PDB file of C-alpha atoms in Angstrom:
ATOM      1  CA  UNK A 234     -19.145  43.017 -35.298  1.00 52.00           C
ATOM      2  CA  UNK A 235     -15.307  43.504 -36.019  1.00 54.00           C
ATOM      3  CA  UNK A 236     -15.368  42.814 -39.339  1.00 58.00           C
ATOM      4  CA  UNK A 237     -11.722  43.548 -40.177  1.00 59.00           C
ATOM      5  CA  UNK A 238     -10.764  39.970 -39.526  1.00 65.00           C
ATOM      6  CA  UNK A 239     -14.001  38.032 -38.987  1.00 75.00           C
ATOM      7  CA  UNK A 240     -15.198  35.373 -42.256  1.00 71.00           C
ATOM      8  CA  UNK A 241     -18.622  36.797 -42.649  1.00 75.00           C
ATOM      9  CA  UNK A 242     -20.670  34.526 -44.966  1.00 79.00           C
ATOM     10  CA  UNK A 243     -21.421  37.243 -46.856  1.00 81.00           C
ATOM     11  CA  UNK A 244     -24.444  36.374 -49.461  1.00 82.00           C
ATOM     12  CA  UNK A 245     -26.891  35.733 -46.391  1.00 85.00           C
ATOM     13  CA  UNK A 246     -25.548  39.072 -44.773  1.00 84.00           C
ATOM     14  CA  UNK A 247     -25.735  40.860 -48.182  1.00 86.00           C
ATOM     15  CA  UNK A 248     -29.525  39.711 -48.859  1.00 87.00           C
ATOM     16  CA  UNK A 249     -30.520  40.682 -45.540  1.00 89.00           C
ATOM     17  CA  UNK A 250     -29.675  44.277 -46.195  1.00 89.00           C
ATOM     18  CA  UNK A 251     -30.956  44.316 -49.736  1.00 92.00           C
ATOM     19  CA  UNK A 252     -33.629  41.467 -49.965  1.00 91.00           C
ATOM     20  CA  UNK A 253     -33.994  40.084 -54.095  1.00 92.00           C
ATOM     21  CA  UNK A 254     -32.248  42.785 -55.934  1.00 92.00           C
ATOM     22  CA  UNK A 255     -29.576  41.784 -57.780  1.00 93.00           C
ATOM     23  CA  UNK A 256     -26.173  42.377 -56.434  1.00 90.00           C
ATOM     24  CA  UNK A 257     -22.551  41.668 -57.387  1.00 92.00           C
ATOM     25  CA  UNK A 258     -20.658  38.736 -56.097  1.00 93.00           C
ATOM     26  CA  UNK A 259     -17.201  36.818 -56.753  1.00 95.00           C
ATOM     27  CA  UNK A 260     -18.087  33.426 -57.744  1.00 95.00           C
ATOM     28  CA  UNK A 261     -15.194  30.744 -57.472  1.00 97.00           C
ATOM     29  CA  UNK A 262     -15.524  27.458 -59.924  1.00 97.00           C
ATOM     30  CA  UNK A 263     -13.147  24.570 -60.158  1.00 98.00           C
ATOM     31  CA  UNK A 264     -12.511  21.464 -62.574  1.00 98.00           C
ATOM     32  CA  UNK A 265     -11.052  19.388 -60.740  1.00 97.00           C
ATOM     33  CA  UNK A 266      -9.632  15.844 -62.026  1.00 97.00           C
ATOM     34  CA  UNK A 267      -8.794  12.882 -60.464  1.00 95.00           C
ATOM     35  CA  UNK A 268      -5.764  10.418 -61.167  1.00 93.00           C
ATOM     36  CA  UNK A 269      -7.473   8.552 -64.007  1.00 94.00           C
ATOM     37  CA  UNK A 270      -7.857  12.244 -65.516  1.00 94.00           C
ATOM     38  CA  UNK A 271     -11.865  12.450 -64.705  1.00 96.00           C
ATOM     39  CA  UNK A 272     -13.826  15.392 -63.897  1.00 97.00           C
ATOM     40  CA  UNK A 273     -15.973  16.059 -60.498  1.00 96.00           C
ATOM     41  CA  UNK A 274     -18.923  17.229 -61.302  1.00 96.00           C
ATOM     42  CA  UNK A 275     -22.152  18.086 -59.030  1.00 94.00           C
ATOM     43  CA  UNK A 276     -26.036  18.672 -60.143  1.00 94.00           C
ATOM     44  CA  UNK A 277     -27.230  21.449 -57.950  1.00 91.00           C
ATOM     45  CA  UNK A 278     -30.734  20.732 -56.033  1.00 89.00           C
ATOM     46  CA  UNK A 279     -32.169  24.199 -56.747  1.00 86.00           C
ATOM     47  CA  UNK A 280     -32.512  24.173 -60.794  1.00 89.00           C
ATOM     48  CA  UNK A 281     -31.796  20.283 -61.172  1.00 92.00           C
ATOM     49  CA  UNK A 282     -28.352  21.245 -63.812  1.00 94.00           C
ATOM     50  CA  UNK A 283     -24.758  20.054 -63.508  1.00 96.00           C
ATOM     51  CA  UNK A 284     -21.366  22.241 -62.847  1.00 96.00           C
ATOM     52  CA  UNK A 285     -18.990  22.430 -61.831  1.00 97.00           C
ATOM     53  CA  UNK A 286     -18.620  22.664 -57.901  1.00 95.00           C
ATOM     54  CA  UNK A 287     -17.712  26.252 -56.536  1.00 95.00           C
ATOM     55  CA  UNK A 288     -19.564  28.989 -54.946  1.00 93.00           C
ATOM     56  CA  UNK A 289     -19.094  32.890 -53.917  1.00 93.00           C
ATOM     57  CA  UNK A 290     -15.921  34.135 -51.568  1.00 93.00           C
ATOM     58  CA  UNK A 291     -16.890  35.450 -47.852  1.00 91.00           C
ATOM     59  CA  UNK A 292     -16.289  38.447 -46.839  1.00 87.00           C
ATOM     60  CA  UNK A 293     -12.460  38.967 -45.089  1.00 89.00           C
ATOM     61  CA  UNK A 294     -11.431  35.497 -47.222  1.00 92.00           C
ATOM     62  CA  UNK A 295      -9.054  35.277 -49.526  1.00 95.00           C
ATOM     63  CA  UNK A 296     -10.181  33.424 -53.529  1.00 97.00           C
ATOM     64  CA  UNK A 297      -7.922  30.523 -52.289  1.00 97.00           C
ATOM     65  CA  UNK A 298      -9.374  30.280 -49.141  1.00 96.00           C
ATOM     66  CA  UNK A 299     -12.717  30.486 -50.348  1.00 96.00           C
ATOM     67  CA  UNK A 300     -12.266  28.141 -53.542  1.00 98.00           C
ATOM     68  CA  UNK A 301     -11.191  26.019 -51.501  1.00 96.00           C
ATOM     69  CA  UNK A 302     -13.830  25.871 -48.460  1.00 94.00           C
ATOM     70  CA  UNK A 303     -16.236  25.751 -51.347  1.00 94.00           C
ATOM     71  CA  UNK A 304     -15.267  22.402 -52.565  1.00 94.00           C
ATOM     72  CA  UNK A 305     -14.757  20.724 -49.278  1.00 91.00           C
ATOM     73  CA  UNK A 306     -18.125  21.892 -48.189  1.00 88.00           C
ATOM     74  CA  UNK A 307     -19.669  20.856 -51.459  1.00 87.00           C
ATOM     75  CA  UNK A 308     -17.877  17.904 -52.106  1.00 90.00           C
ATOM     76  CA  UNK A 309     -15.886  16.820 -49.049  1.00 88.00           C
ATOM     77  CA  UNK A 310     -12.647  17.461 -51.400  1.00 92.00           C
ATOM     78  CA  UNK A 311      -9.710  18.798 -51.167  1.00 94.00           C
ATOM     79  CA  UNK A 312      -7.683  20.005 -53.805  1.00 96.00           C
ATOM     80  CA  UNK A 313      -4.455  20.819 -54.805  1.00 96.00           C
ATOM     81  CA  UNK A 314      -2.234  22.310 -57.950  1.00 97.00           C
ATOM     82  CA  UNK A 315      -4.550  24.780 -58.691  1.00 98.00           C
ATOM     83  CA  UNK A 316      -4.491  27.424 -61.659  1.00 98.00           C
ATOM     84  CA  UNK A 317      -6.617  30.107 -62.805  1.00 98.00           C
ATOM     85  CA  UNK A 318      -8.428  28.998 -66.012  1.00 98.00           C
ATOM     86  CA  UNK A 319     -10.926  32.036 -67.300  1.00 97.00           C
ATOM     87  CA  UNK A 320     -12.698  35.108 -65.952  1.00 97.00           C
ATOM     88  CA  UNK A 321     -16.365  35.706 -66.802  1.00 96.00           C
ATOM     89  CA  UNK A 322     -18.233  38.779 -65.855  1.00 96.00           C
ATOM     90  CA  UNK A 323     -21.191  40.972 -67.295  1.00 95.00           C
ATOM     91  CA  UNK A 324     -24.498  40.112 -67.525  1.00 94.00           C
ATOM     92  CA  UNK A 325     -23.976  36.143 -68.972  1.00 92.00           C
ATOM     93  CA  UNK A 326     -22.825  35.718 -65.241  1.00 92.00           C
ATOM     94  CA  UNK A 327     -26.520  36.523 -64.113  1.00 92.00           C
ATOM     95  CA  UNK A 328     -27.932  33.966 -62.059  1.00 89.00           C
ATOM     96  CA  UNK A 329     -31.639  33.857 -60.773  1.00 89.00           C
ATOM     97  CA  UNK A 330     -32.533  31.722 -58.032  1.00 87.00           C
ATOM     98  CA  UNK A 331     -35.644  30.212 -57.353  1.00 87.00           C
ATOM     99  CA  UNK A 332     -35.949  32.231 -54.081  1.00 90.00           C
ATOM    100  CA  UNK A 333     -36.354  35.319 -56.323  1.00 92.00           C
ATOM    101  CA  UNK A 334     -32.576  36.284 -55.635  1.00 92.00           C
ATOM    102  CA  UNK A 335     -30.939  37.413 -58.440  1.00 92.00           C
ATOM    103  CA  UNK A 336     -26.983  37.728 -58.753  1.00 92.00           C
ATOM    104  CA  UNK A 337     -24.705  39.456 -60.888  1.00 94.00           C
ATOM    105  CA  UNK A 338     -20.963  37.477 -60.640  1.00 93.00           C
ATOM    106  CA  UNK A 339     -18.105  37.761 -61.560  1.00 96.00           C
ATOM    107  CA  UNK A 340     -16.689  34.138 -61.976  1.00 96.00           C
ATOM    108  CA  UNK A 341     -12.633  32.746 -61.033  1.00 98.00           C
ATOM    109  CA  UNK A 342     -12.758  29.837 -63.101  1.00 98.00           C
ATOM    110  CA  UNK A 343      -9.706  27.168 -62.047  1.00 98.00           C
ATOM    111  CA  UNK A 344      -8.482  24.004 -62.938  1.00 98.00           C
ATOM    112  CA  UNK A 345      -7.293  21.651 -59.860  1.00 98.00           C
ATOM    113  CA  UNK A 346      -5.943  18.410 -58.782  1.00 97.00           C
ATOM    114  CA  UNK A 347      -7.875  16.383 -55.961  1.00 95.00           C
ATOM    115  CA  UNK A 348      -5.512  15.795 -53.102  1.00 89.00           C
ATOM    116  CA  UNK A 349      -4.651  13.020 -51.222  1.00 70.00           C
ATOM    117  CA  UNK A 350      -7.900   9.963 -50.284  1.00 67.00           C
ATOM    118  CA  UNK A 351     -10.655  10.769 -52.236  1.00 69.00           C
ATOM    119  CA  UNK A 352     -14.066  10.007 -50.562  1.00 73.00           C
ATOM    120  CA  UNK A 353     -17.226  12.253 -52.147  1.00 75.00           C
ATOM    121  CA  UNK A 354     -19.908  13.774 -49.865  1.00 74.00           C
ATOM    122  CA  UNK A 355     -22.188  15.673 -51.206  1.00 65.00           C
ATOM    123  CA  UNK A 356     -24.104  18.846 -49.611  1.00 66.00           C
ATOM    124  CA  UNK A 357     -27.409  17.760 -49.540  1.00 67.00           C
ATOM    125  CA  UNK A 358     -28.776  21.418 -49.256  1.00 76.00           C
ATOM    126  CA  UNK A 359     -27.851  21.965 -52.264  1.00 80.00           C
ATOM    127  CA  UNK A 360     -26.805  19.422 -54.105  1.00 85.00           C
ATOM    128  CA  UNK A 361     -28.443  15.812 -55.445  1.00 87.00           C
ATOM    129  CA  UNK A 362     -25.086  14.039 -56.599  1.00 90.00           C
ATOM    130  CA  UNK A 363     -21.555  14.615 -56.947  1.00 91.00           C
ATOM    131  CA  UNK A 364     -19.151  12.191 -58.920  1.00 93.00           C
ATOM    132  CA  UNK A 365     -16.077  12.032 -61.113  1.00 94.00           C
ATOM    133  CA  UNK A 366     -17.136  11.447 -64.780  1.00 96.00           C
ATOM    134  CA  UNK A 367     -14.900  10.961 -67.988  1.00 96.00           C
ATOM    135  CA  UNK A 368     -14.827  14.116 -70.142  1.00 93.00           C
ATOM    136  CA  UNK A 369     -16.069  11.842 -73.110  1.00 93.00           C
ATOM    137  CA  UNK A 370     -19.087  11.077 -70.747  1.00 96.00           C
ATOM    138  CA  UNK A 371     -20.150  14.422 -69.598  1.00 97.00           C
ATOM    139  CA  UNK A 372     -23.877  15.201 -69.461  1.00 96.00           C
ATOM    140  CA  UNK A 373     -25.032  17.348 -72.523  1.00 95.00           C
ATOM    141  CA  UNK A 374     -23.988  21.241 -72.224  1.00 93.00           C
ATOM    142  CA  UNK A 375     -27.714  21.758 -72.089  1.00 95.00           C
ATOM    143  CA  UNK A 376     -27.683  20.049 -69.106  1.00 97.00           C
ATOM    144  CA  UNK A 377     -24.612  22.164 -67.508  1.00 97.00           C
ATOM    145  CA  UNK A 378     -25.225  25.819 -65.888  1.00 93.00           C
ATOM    146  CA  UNK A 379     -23.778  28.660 -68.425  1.00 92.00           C
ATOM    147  CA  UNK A 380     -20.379  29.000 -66.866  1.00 93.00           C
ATOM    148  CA  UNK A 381     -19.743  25.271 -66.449  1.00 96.00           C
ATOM    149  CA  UNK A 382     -20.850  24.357 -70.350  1.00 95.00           C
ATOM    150  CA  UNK A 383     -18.375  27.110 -71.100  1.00 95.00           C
ATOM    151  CA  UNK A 384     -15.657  26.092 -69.289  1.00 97.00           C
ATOM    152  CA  UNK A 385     -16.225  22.358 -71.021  1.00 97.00           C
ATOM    153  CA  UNK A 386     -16.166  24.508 -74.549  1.00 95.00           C
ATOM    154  CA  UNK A 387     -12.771  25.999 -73.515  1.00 97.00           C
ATOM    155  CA  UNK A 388     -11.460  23.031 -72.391  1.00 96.00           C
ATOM    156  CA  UNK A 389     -12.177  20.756 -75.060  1.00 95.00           C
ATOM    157  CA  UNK A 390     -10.201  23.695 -76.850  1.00 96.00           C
ATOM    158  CA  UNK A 391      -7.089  22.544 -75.212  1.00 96.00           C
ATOM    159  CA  UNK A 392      -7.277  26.540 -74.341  1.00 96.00           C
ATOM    160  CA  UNK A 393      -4.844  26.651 -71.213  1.00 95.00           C
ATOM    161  CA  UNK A 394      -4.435  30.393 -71.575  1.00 95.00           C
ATOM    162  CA  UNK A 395      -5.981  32.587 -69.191  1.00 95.00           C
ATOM    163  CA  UNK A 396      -8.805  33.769 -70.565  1.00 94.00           C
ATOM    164  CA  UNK A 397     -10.963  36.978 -69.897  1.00 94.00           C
ATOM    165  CA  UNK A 398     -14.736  38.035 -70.705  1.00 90.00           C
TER     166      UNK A 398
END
């Protein structure tokens, strides 16, 4: 394989070299809000919780490619105006899967606009719904993965700066 310039989805070509064991991966994350100011937000298939739609970079890609394939695959959405937000790393980033994979990330939190017609479609691999919801009516942070609830937390902060941990 040349992989100097060829996307590799990289998690499925990582695990197949190291099986379970946890490994390190960039995870990209996005708030993005819609015209009336609302927040897309997705509840994953695999553990039944909300966040924020997202997922890990590919090997050869760049974050803004990747943050962005993420979301249109996850969502069907594109998005626009897009800032960096946090960074989140150490062991709080550990996720375990119900496959028995476990991984380590380090998480590229952004805020974003959605661009242009906005028509949802969820993944249905791995996710059960996808919709824009009012801040004020957001699910309980027990209900949101780790890194989602504290990107809420931050937000409701009206912490813009870019934050680190």
């Amino acid at each position: 394989r040349n992989f100097m310039s060829e996307i590799i989805d990289y998690i499925p070509y990582l695990r197949k070299k190291i099986g379970h064991d946890k490994c390190l991966s960039v995870g990209l994350t996005a708030m993005v809000f819609n015209q009336k100011g609302e927040v897309l937000i997705e509840r994953r298939k695999d553990n039944g919780k909300y966040c924020f739609p997202g997922g890990s970079i590919d090997l050869n890609e760049t974050v803004l490619e990747g943050l962005k394939r993420e979301i249109k695959e996850e969502t069907g959405i594109e998005i626009k105006n897009i800032s960096l937000f946090s960074i989140r790393s150490g062991e709080k980033c550990d996720f375990y899967y119900p496959n028995g994979d476990i991984t380590q990330y380090v998480d590229l939190n952004f805020l974003a606009e959605a661009d242009g017609r906005i028509e949802i479609k969820a993944q249905a691999s791995e996710t059960t719904e996808v919709y824009f919801c009012p801040f004020d009516r957001l699910p309980s942070r027990a209900q949101f993965t780790p890194g989602s609830s504290s990107m809420i937390e931050k937000y409701l902060k009206k912490d813009f700066r870019i934050t680190i941990d």
